[in-house]
C-alpha cells in the first residue's frame, strides 16, 4: 500500500555520517553532465509496516539490492531533476523545489509507492547541500544537479505495490548546457513510435518513460537529427521534444496576433518546472511584448502550413538541463522544415528564446529577487 499524504520522515532526526576521504573537485572545463558525483548521498528507507525511517546522509556508494528487487523487474522507479545554485554573494539557492517535490510524490503514488512531506525532504536536501557546498560552482551557468529518486526494493517477484522502498538523492556538478552559445537542434518528427498515450504515465517522471525512447532517438541520430519530436494520433499532434516540453512562437492565422503555444497538460505531457516558469514569465510580459500564451493543441500539418505562410517566428524545447533549447529544423515525412532562429543572424536562438533564458538564469542565480528562487543558506 502507498503511504498517505504527509506520512513522512522527520528531518530533525537526520543522521549524518561524513566521508573521511573527500574526492578532488573536478575542473569546470572537465565537467560532463551526470558523470562525476559528490562525496555524500541522502538515503531514506520505507516499509509498509513501519513507514519512513529516519533520514540519513552518508558517503556516496553503491546500493545493495536483492536480484529479485521489484525495481529491477517491473519498473518501480521514479525520479526528479533539479539544481542548486550559488549566487554572487555566495548564498545557495534552489529553483522552485516545491514543484519537484510535488511531482516526485505524484509519480511515486502513481506507481503504488509511498509519498512524503515535501518540506521535510527540502530540509534534508538543505543539510545535504551544507555538507556538499564545495561542489556547488559559483560561476553563472554552472550548478549542482540533484537527482532525488524513489525505487521499490521488495525482494520478491510478483507485480504488486512494493512493501519496501528507498528514497535517495545524489548530486553531480554540471556546466552550462550550451558552453559556447546556443546550438539549435534538428528534430525528426517520429511517425512510427509513441512516447505516451492517454491515461498512461506520460505525465509522470517514471523511469519506464525513458528507456523505450532511446532506440527511436538512435534512429533519428542515424538520419542526422539530434532528437525526436514526439507525435500522437493520426492527426500527428505535437507532444514533446526528446525529454523537453515543446514551445512555438507563431502568428495566429485567425487573429494575426503573436502567440506562444505549448501542448496542454492532457495526460501525455510531463508538467515541467521550466515549462510552468516559461508560461508564467511570458504571460507577465504580455503588455510589453504583445505575445499571448496558449496551452492547446498543434499538429505537424499545422506547423508545415504555418512555415509555408511565414507565420512561425521561433521554436524551442524547455527543461531543467538546458532551460531552453532552440530548434532550427524538423524532418517530417521525408522533408526538412526550416524553423527561423535569430533574425539578426547573431545567435541560433530567437529573441524570445534568448529573453526567457536570461530571465530564468537571473532568477536562479539571485540576480533578481523572485519567489521562484529559494535561498536556503
PDB file of N, CA and C in Angstrom, residues 268-349:
ATOM      1  N   UNK A 268      -0.578  13.408 -21.656  1.00  0.00           N
ATOM      2  CA  UNK A 268       0.556  12.977 -22.474  1.00  0.00           C
ATOM      3  C   UNK A 268       1.813  13.769 -22.162  1.00  0.00           C
ATOM      4  N   UNK A 269       1.652  14.894 -21.487  1.00  0.00           N
ATOM      5  CA  UNK A 269       2.733  15.880 -21.351  1.00  0.00           C
ATOM      6  C   UNK A 269       3.247  15.911 -19.917  1.00  0.00           C
ATOM      7  N   UNK A 270       4.583  15.852 -19.756  1.00  0.00           N
ATOM      8  CA  UNK A 270       5.168  16.000 -18.429  1.00  0.00           C
ATOM      9  C   UNK A 270       5.017  17.449 -17.975  1.00  0.00           C
ATOM     10  N   UNK A 271       4.479  17.681 -16.776  1.00  0.00           N
ATOM     11  CA  UNK A 271       4.328  19.056 -16.279  1.00  0.00           C
ATOM     12  C   UNK A 271       5.672  19.614 -15.811  1.00  0.00           C
ATOM     13  N   UNK A 272       6.460  20.092 -16.747  1.00  0.00           N
ATOM     14  CA  UNK A 272       7.807  20.538 -16.452  1.00  0.00           C
ATOM     15  C   UNK A 272       7.848  21.790 -15.591  1.00  0.00           C
ATOM     16  N   UNK A 273       8.838  21.849 -14.709  1.00  0.00           N
ATOM     17  CA  UNK A 273       9.033  23.032 -13.878  1.00  0.00           C
ATOM     18  C   UNK A 273       9.430  24.211 -14.758  1.00  0.00           C
ATOM     19  N   UNK A 274      10.335  23.969 -15.723  1.00  0.00           N
ATOM     20  CA  UNK A 274      10.726  25.035 -16.642  1.00  0.00           C
ATOM     21  C   UNK A 274       9.552  25.429 -17.525  1.00  0.00           C
ATOM     22  N   UNK A 275       8.760  24.464 -17.966  1.00  0.00           N
ATOM     23  CA  UNK A 275       7.567  24.759 -18.762  1.00  0.00           C
ATOM     24  C   UNK A 275       6.665  25.737 -18.036  1.00  0.00           C
ATOM     25  N   UNK A 276       6.371  25.433 -16.783  1.00  0.00           N
ATOM     26  CA  UNK A 276       5.498  26.287 -15.993  1.00  0.00           C
ATOM     27  C   UNK A 276       6.099  27.683 -15.840  1.00  0.00           C
ATOM     28  N   UNK A 277       7.414  27.737 -15.651  1.00  0.00           N
ATOM     29  CA  UNK A 277       8.103  29.016 -15.474  1.00  0.00           C
ATOM     30  C   UNK A 277       8.028  29.854 -16.743  1.00  0.00           C
ATOM     31  N   UNK A 278       8.262  29.227 -17.895  1.00  0.00           N
ATOM     32  CA  UNK A 278       8.181  29.939 -19.172  1.00  0.00           C
ATOM     33  C   UNK A 278       6.788  30.540 -19.355  1.00  0.00           C
ATOM     34  N   UNK A 279       5.778  29.744 -19.081  1.00  0.00           N
ATOM     35  CA  UNK A 279       4.402  30.227 -19.234  1.00  0.00           C
ATOM     36  C   UNK A 279       4.145  31.430 -18.329  1.00  0.00           C
ATOM     37  N   UNK A 280       4.544  31.315 -17.067  1.00  0.00           N
ATOM     38  CA  UNK A 280       4.316  32.412 -16.119  1.00  0.00           C
ATOM     39  C   UNK A 280       5.050  33.684 -16.536  1.00  0.00           C
ATOM     40  N   UNK A 281       6.297  33.541 -16.948  1.00  0.00           N
ATOM     41  CA  UNK A 281       7.081  34.712 -17.317  1.00  0.00           C
ATOM     42  C   UNK A 281       6.528  35.397 -18.563  1.00  0.00           C
ATOM     43  N   UNK A 282       6.250  34.611 -19.601  1.00  0.00           N
ATOM     44  CA  UNK A 282       5.771  35.209 -20.849  1.00  0.00           C
ATOM     45  C   UNK A 282       4.407  35.863 -20.652  1.00  0.00           C
ATOM     46  N   UNK A 283       3.565  35.271 -19.818  1.00  0.00           N
ATOM     47  CA  UNK A 283       2.289  35.912 -19.502  1.00  0.00           C
ATOM     48  C   UNK A 283       2.514  37.255 -18.812  1.00  0.00           C
ATOM     49  N   UNK A 284       3.511  37.313 -17.922  1.00  0.00           N
ATOM     50  CA  UNK A 284       3.777  38.555 -17.201  1.00  0.00           C
ATOM     51  C   UNK A 284       4.350  39.635 -18.110  1.00  0.00           C
ATOM     52  N   UNK A 285       4.889  39.238 -19.264  1.00  0.00           N
ATOM     53  CA  UNK A 285       5.458  40.200 -20.214  1.00  0.00           C
ATOM     54  C   UNK A 285       4.476  40.622 -21.296  1.00  0.00           C
ATOM     55  N   UNK A 286       3.251  40.128 -21.264  1.00  0.00           N
ATOM     56  CA  UNK A 286       2.337  40.322 -22.397  1.00  0.00           C
ATOM     57  C   UNK A 286       2.140  41.788 -22.751  1.00  0.00           C
ATOM     58  N   UNK A 287       1.999  42.656 -21.743  1.00  0.00           N
ATOM     59  CA  UNK A 287       1.800  44.086 -22.021  1.00  0.00           C
ATOM     60  C   UNK A 287       3.012  44.676 -22.731  1.00  0.00           C
ATOM     61  N   UNK A 288       4.188  44.144 -22.407  1.00  0.00           N
ATOM     62  CA  UNK A 288       5.433  44.643 -23.003  1.00  0.00           C
ATOM     63  C   UNK A 288       5.667  44.080 -24.397  1.00  0.00           C
ATOM     64  N   UNK A 289       5.453  42.768 -24.551  1.00  0.00           N
ATOM     65  CA  UNK A 289       5.817  42.094 -25.801  1.00  0.00           C
ATOM     66  C   UNK A 289       4.654  41.934 -26.780  1.00  0.00           C
ATOM     67  N   UNK A 290       3.440  41.936 -26.260  1.00  0.00           N
ATOM     68  CA  UNK A 290       2.282  41.667 -27.101  1.00  0.00           C
ATOM     69  C   UNK A 290       2.090  40.197 -27.415  1.00  0.00           C
ATOM     70  N   UNK A 291       2.874  39.345 -26.757  1.00  0.00           N
ATOM     71  CA  UNK A 291       2.793  37.896 -27.010  1.00  0.00           C
ATOM     72  C   UNK A 291       1.823  37.259 -26.023  1.00  0.00           C
ATOM     73  N   UNK A 292       0.829  36.574 -26.545  1.00  0.00           N
ATOM     74  CA  UNK A 292      -0.106  35.824 -25.713  1.00  0.00           C
ATOM     75  C   UNK A 292       0.397  34.400 -25.553  1.00  0.00           C
ATOM     76  N   UNK A 293      -0.009  33.739 -24.486  1.00  0.00           N
ATOM     77  CA  UNK A 293       0.360  32.341 -24.247  1.00  0.00           C
ATOM     78  C   UNK A 293      -0.897  31.481 -24.388  1.00  0.00           C
ATOM     79  N   UNK A 294      -0.746  30.381 -25.109  1.00  0.00           N
ATOM     80  CA  UNK A 294      -1.884  29.458 -25.240  1.00  0.00           C
ATOM     81  C   UNK A 294      -1.413  28.034 -24.996  1.00  0.00           C
ATOM     82  N   UNK A 295      -2.070  27.359 -24.073  1.00  0.00           N
ATOM     83  CA  UNK A 295      -1.870  25.929 -23.870  1.00  0.00           C
ATOM     84  C   UNK A 295      -2.979  25.221 -24.638  1.00  0.00           C
ATOM     85  N   UNK A 296      -2.606  24.510 -25.664  1.00  0.00           N
ATOM     86  CA  UNK A 296      -3.616  23.891 -26.519  1.00  0.00           C
ATOM     87  C   UNK A 296      -3.033  22.757 -27.321  1.00  0.00           C
ATOM     88  N   UNK A 297      -3.510  22.595 -28.531  1.00  0.00           N
ATOM     89  CA  UNK A 297      -3.020  21.538 -29.408  1.00  0.00           C
ATOM     90  C   UNK A 297      -2.466  22.165 -30.678  1.00  0.00           C
ATOM     91  N   UNK A 298      -1.475  21.502 -31.235  1.00  0.00           N
ATOM     92  CA  UNK A 298      -0.944  21.893 -32.534  1.00  0.00           C
ATOM     93  C   UNK A 298      -0.463  20.627 -33.228  1.00  0.00           C
ATOM     94  N   UNK A 299      -0.725  20.522 -34.516  1.00  0.00           N
ATOM     95  CA  UNK A 299      -0.334  19.343 -35.279  1.00  0.00           C
ATOM     96  C   UNK A 299       0.813  19.671 -36.222  1.00  0.00           C
ATOM     97  N   UNK A 300       1.497  18.643 -36.666  1.00  0.00           N
ATOM     98  CA  UNK A 300       2.572  18.856 -37.628  1.00  0.00           C
ATOM     99  C   UNK A 300       2.052  19.454 -38.934  1.00  0.00           C
ATOM    100  N   UNK A 301       0.911  19.006 -39.477  1.00  0.00           N
ATOM    101  CA  UNK A 301       0.407  19.672 -40.685  1.00  0.00           C
ATOM    102  C   UNK A 301       0.162  21.171 -40.474  1.00  0.00           C
ATOM    103  N   UNK A 302      -0.286  21.554 -39.274  1.00  0.00           N
ATOM    104  CA  UNK A 302      -0.477  22.983 -38.996  1.00  0.00           C
ATOM    105  C   UNK A 302       0.853  23.723 -38.985  1.00  0.00           C
ATOM    106  N   UNK A 303       1.894  23.081 -38.437  1.00  0.00           N
ATOM    107  CA  UNK A 303       3.220  23.706 -38.412  1.00  0.00           C
ATOM    108  C   UNK A 303       3.771  23.843 -39.825  1.00  0.00           C
ATOM    109  N   UNK A 304       3.611  22.798 -40.636  1.00  0.00           N
ATOM    110  CA  UNK A 304       4.072  22.854 -42.033  1.00  0.00           C
ATOM    111  C   UNK A 304       3.407  24.014 -42.758  1.00  0.00           C
ATOM    112  N   UNK A 305       2.092  24.155 -42.606  1.00  0.00           N
ATOM    113  CA  UNK A 305       1.367  25.241 -43.259  1.00  0.00           C
ATOM    114  C   UNK A 305       1.839  26.602 -42.754  1.00  0.00           C
ATOM    115  N   UNK A 306       2.046  26.698 -41.426  1.00  0.00           N
ATOM    116  CA  UNK A 306       2.473  27.968 -40.844  1.00  0.00           C
ATOM    117  C   UNK A 306       3.863  28.370 -41.344  1.00  0.00           C
ATOM    118  N   UNK A 307       4.755  27.392 -41.497  1.00  0.00           N
ATOM    119  CA  UNK A 307       6.087  27.688 -42.036  1.00  0.00           C
ATOM    120  C   UNK A 307       5.971  28.182 -43.473  1.00  0.00           C
ATOM    121  N   UNK A 308       5.138  27.521 -44.264  1.00  0.00           N
ATOM    122  CA  UNK A 308       4.949  27.932 -45.657  1.00  0.00           C
ATOM    123  C   UNK A 308       4.393  29.344 -45.754  1.00  0.00           C
ATOM    124  N   UNK A 309       3.595  29.735 -44.754  1.00  0.00           N
ATOM    125  CA  UNK A 309       2.985  31.069 -44.747  1.00  0.00           C
ATOM    126  C   UNK A 309       3.815  32.084 -43.975  1.00  0.00           C
ATOM    127  N   UNK A 310       5.037  31.677 -43.586  1.00  0.00           N
ATOM    128  CA  UNK A 310       5.957  32.553 -42.844  1.00  0.00           C
ATOM    129  C   UNK A 310       5.346  33.066 -41.532  1.00  0.00           C
ATOM    130  N   UNK A 311       4.576  32.204 -40.864  1.00  0.00           N
ATOM    131  CA  UNK A 311       3.954  32.591 -39.595  1.00  0.00           C
ATOM    132  C   UNK A 311       4.699  32.041 -38.384  1.00  0.00           C
ATOM    133  N   UNK A 312       5.623  31.105 -38.579  1.00  0.00           N
ATOM    134  CA  UNK A 312       6.421  30.589 -37.470  1.00  0.00           C
ATOM    135  C   UNK A 312       7.587  31.551 -37.229  1.00  0.00           C
ATOM    136  N   UNK A 313       7.725  32.003 -35.979  1.00  0.00           N
ATOM    137  CA  UNK A 313       8.733  33.005 -35.640  1.00  0.00           C
ATOM    138  C   UNK A 313       9.949  32.355 -34.991  1.00  0.00           C
ATOM    139  N   UNK A 314       9.719  31.476 -34.030  1.00  0.00           N
ATOM    140  CA  UNK A 314      10.800  30.699 -33.425  1.00  0.00           C
ATOM    141  C   UNK A 314      10.201  29.524 -32.670  1.00  0.00           C
ATOM    142  N   UNK A 315      11.066  28.584 -32.283  1.00  0.00           N
ATOM    143  CA  UNK A 315      10.613  27.346 -31.661  1.00  0.00           C
ATOM    144  C   UNK A 315      11.704  26.855 -30.719  1.00  0.00           C
ATOM    145  N   UNK A 316      11.298  26.265 -29.583  1.00  0.00           N
ATOM    146  CA  UNK A 316      12.302  25.768 -28.648  1.00  0.00           C
ATOM    147  C   UNK A 316      11.722  24.676 -27.755  1.00  0.00           C
ATOM    148  N   UNK A 317      12.622  23.872 -27.190  1.00  0.00           N
ATOM    149  CA  UNK A 317      12.267  22.943 -26.133  1.00  0.00           C
ATOM    150  C   UNK A 317      12.672  23.552 -24.804  1.00  0.00           C
ATOM    151  N   UNK A 318      12.061  23.089 -23.713  1.00  0.00           N
ATOM    152  CA  UNK A 318      12.357  23.643 -22.396  1.00  0.00           C
ATOM    153  C   UNK A 318      12.495  22.522 -21.379  1.00  0.00           C
ATOM    154  N   UNK A 319      13.524  22.620 -20.528  1.00  0.00           N
ATOM    155  CA  UNK A 319      13.738  21.613 -19.499  1.00  0.00           C
ATOM    156  C   UNK A 319      14.804  22.065 -18.512  1.00  0.00           C
ATOM    157  N   UNK A 320      14.966  21.298 -17.447  1.00  0.00           N
ATOM    158  CA  UNK A 320      15.904  21.669 -16.389  1.00  0.00           C
ATOM    159  C   UNK A 320      17.346  21.730 -16.890  1.00  0.00           C
ATOM    160  N   UNK A 321      17.752  20.768 -17.694  1.00  0.00           N
ATOM    161  CA  UNK A 321      19.159  20.689 -18.110  1.00  0.00           C
ATOM    162  C   UNK A 321      19.574  21.892 -18.943  1.00  0.00           C
ATOM    163  N   UNK A 322      18.729  22.303 -19.886  1.00  0.00           N
ATOM    164  CA  UNK A 322      19.131  23.332 -20.852  1.00  0.00           C
ATOM    165  C   UNK A 322      18.447  24.675 -20.636  1.00  0.00           C
ATOM    166  N   UNK A 323      17.419  24.734 -19.832  1.00  0.00           N
ATOM    167  CA  UNK A 323      16.471  25.842 -19.715  1.00  0.00           C
ATOM    168  C   UNK A 323      15.666  25.917 -21.015  1.00  0.00           C
ATOM    169  N   UNK A 324      16.285  26.439 -22.086  1.00  0.00           N
ATOM    170  CA  UNK A 324      15.615  26.435 -23.392  1.00  0.00           C
ATOM    171  C   UNK A 324      16.610  25.983 -24.457  1.00  0.00           C
ATOM    172  N   UNK A 325      16.124  25.211 -25.407  1.00  0.00           N
ATOM    173  CA  UNK A 325      16.961  24.696 -26.484  1.00  0.00           C
ATOM    174  C   UNK A 325      16.312  25.053 -27.822  1.00  0.00           C
ATOM    175  N   UNK A 326      16.904  25.973 -28.585  1.00  0.00           N
ATOM    176  CA  UNK A 326      16.287  26.388 -29.852  1.00  0.00           C
ATOM    177  C   UNK A 326      16.233  25.262 -30.866  1.00  0.00           C
ATOM    178  N   UNK A 327      15.236  25.325 -31.732  1.00  0.00           N
ATOM    179  CA  UNK A 327      15.007  24.321 -32.777  1.00  0.00           C
ATOM    180  C   UNK A 327      15.136  25.007 -34.133  1.00  0.00           C
ATOM    181  N   UNK A 328      15.911  24.390 -35.030  1.00  0.00           N
ATOM    182  CA  UNK A 328      16.137  25.005 -36.342  1.00  0.00           C
ATOM    183  C   UNK A 328      15.613  24.190 -37.522  1.00  0.00           C
ATOM    184  N   UNK A 329      15.334  22.904 -37.286  1.00  0.00           N
ATOM    185  CA  UNK A 329      14.940  22.071 -38.424  1.00  0.00           C
ATOM    186  C   UNK A 329      14.135  20.883 -37.930  1.00  0.00           C
ATOM    187  N   UNK A 330      13.091  20.522 -38.686  1.00  0.00           N
ATOM    188  CA  UNK A 330      12.283  19.343 -38.366  1.00  0.00           C
ATOM    189  C   UNK A 330      12.162  18.481 -39.611  1.00  0.00           C
ATOM    190  N   UNK A 331      12.561  17.214 -39.476  1.00  0.00           N
ATOM    191  CA  UNK A 331      12.344  16.269 -40.551  1.00  0.00           C
ATOM    192  C   UNK A 331      10.969  15.639 -40.410  1.00  0.00           C
ATOM    193  N   UNK A 332      10.160  15.737 -41.459  1.00  0.00           N
ATOM    194  CA  UNK A 332       8.778  15.230 -41.383  1.00  0.00           C
ATOM    195  C   UNK A 332       8.362  14.673 -42.741  1.00  0.00           C
ATOM    196  N   UNK A 333       8.042  13.397 -42.754  1.00  0.00           N
ATOM    197  CA  UNK A 333       7.594  12.722 -43.975  1.00  0.00           C
ATOM    198  C   UNK A 333       8.588  12.900 -45.117  1.00  0.00           C
ATOM    199  N   UNK A 334       9.874  12.774 -44.771  1.00  0.00           N
ATOM    200  CA  UNK A 334      10.908  12.797 -45.797  1.00  0.00           C
ATOM    201  C   UNK A 334      11.361  14.176 -46.231  1.00  0.00           C
ATOM    202  N   UNK A 335      10.814  15.235 -45.633  1.00  0.00           N
ATOM    203  CA  UNK A 335      11.217  16.597 -45.995  1.00  0.00           C
ATOM    204  C   UNK A 335      11.687  17.347 -44.754  1.00  0.00           C
ATOM    205  N   UNK A 336      12.579  18.297 -44.959  1.00  0.00           N
ATOM    206  CA  UNK A 336      13.064  19.134 -43.869  1.00  0.00           C
ATOM    207  C   UNK A 336      12.307  20.460 -43.847  1.00  0.00           C
ATOM    208  N   UNK A 337      11.812  20.800 -42.667  1.00  0.00           N
ATOM    209  CA  UNK A 337      11.113  22.064 -42.457  1.00  0.00           C
ATOM    210  C   UNK A 337      12.054  22.962 -41.673  1.00  0.00           C
ATOM    211  N   UNK A 338      12.408  24.099 -42.224  1.00  0.00           N
ATOM    212  CA  UNK A 338      13.356  25.002 -41.590  1.00  0.00           C
ATOM    213  C   UNK A 338      12.624  25.987 -40.689  1.00  0.00           C
ATOM    214  N   UNK A 339      13.114  26.110 -39.453  1.00  0.00           N
ATOM    215  CA  UNK A 339      12.496  26.966 -38.447  1.00  0.00           C
ATOM    216  C   UNK A 339      13.371  28.195 -38.246  1.00  0.00           C
ATOM    217  N   UNK A 340      12.822  29.400 -38.250  1.00  0.00           N
ATOM    218  CA  UNK A 340      13.626  30.613 -38.048  1.00  0.00           C
ATOM    219  C   UNK A 340      14.279  30.634 -36.663  1.00  0.00           C
ATOM    220  N   UNK A 341      15.435  31.283 -36.582  1.00  0.00           N
ATOM    221  CA  UNK A 341      16.091  31.494 -35.289  1.00  0.00           C
ATOM    222  C   UNK A 341      16.246  33.005 -35.077  1.00  0.00           C
ATOM    223  N   UNK A 342      17.450  33.498 -34.911  1.00  0.00           N
ATOM    224  CA  UNK A 342      17.661  34.931 -34.696  1.00  0.00           C
ATOM    225  C   UNK A 342      17.613  35.666 -36.040  1.00  0.00           C
ATOM    226  N   UNK A 343      16.679  36.593 -36.206  1.00  0.00           N
ATOM    227  CA  UNK A 343      16.595  37.306 -37.491  1.00  0.00           C
ATOM    228  C   UNK A 343      17.836  38.128 -37.800  1.00  0.00           C
ATOM    229  N   UNK A 344      18.627  38.463 -36.771  1.00  0.00           N
ATOM    230  CA  UNK A 344      19.853  39.233 -36.982  1.00  0.00           C
ATOM    231  C   UNK A 344      21.041  38.337 -37.308  1.00  0.00           C
ATOM    232  N   UNK A 345      20.831  37.031 -37.216  1.00  0.00           N
ATOM    233  CA  UNK A 345      21.899  36.101 -37.544  1.00  0.00           C
ATOM    234  C   UNK A 345      23.026  36.050 -36.537  1.00  0.00           C
ATOM    235  N   UNK A 346      22.793  36.588 -35.336  1.00  0.00           N
ATOM    236  CA  UNK A 346      23.845  36.642 -34.325  1.00  0.00           C
ATOM    237  C   UNK A 346      23.803  35.453 -33.368  1.00  0.00           C
ATOM    238  N   UNK A 347      22.717  34.698 -33.380  1.00  0.00           N
ATOM    239  CA  UNK A 347      22.563  33.581 -32.450  1.00  0.00           C
ATOM    240  C   UNK A 347      21.729  32.504 -33.124  1.00  0.00           C
ATOM    241  N   UNK A 348      21.834  31.286 -32.591  1.00  0.00           N
ATOM    242  CA  UNK A 348      20.988  30.209 -33.098  1.00  0.00           C
ATOM    243  C   UNK A 348      19.665  30.130 -32.330  1.00  0.00           C
ATOM    244  N   UNK A 349      19.452  31.110 -31.457  1.00  0.00           N
ATOM    245  CA  UNK A 349      18.188  31.193 -30.716  1.00  0.00           C
ATOM    246  C   UNK A 349      17.474  32.480 -31.084  1.00  0.00           C
TER     247      UNK A 349
END
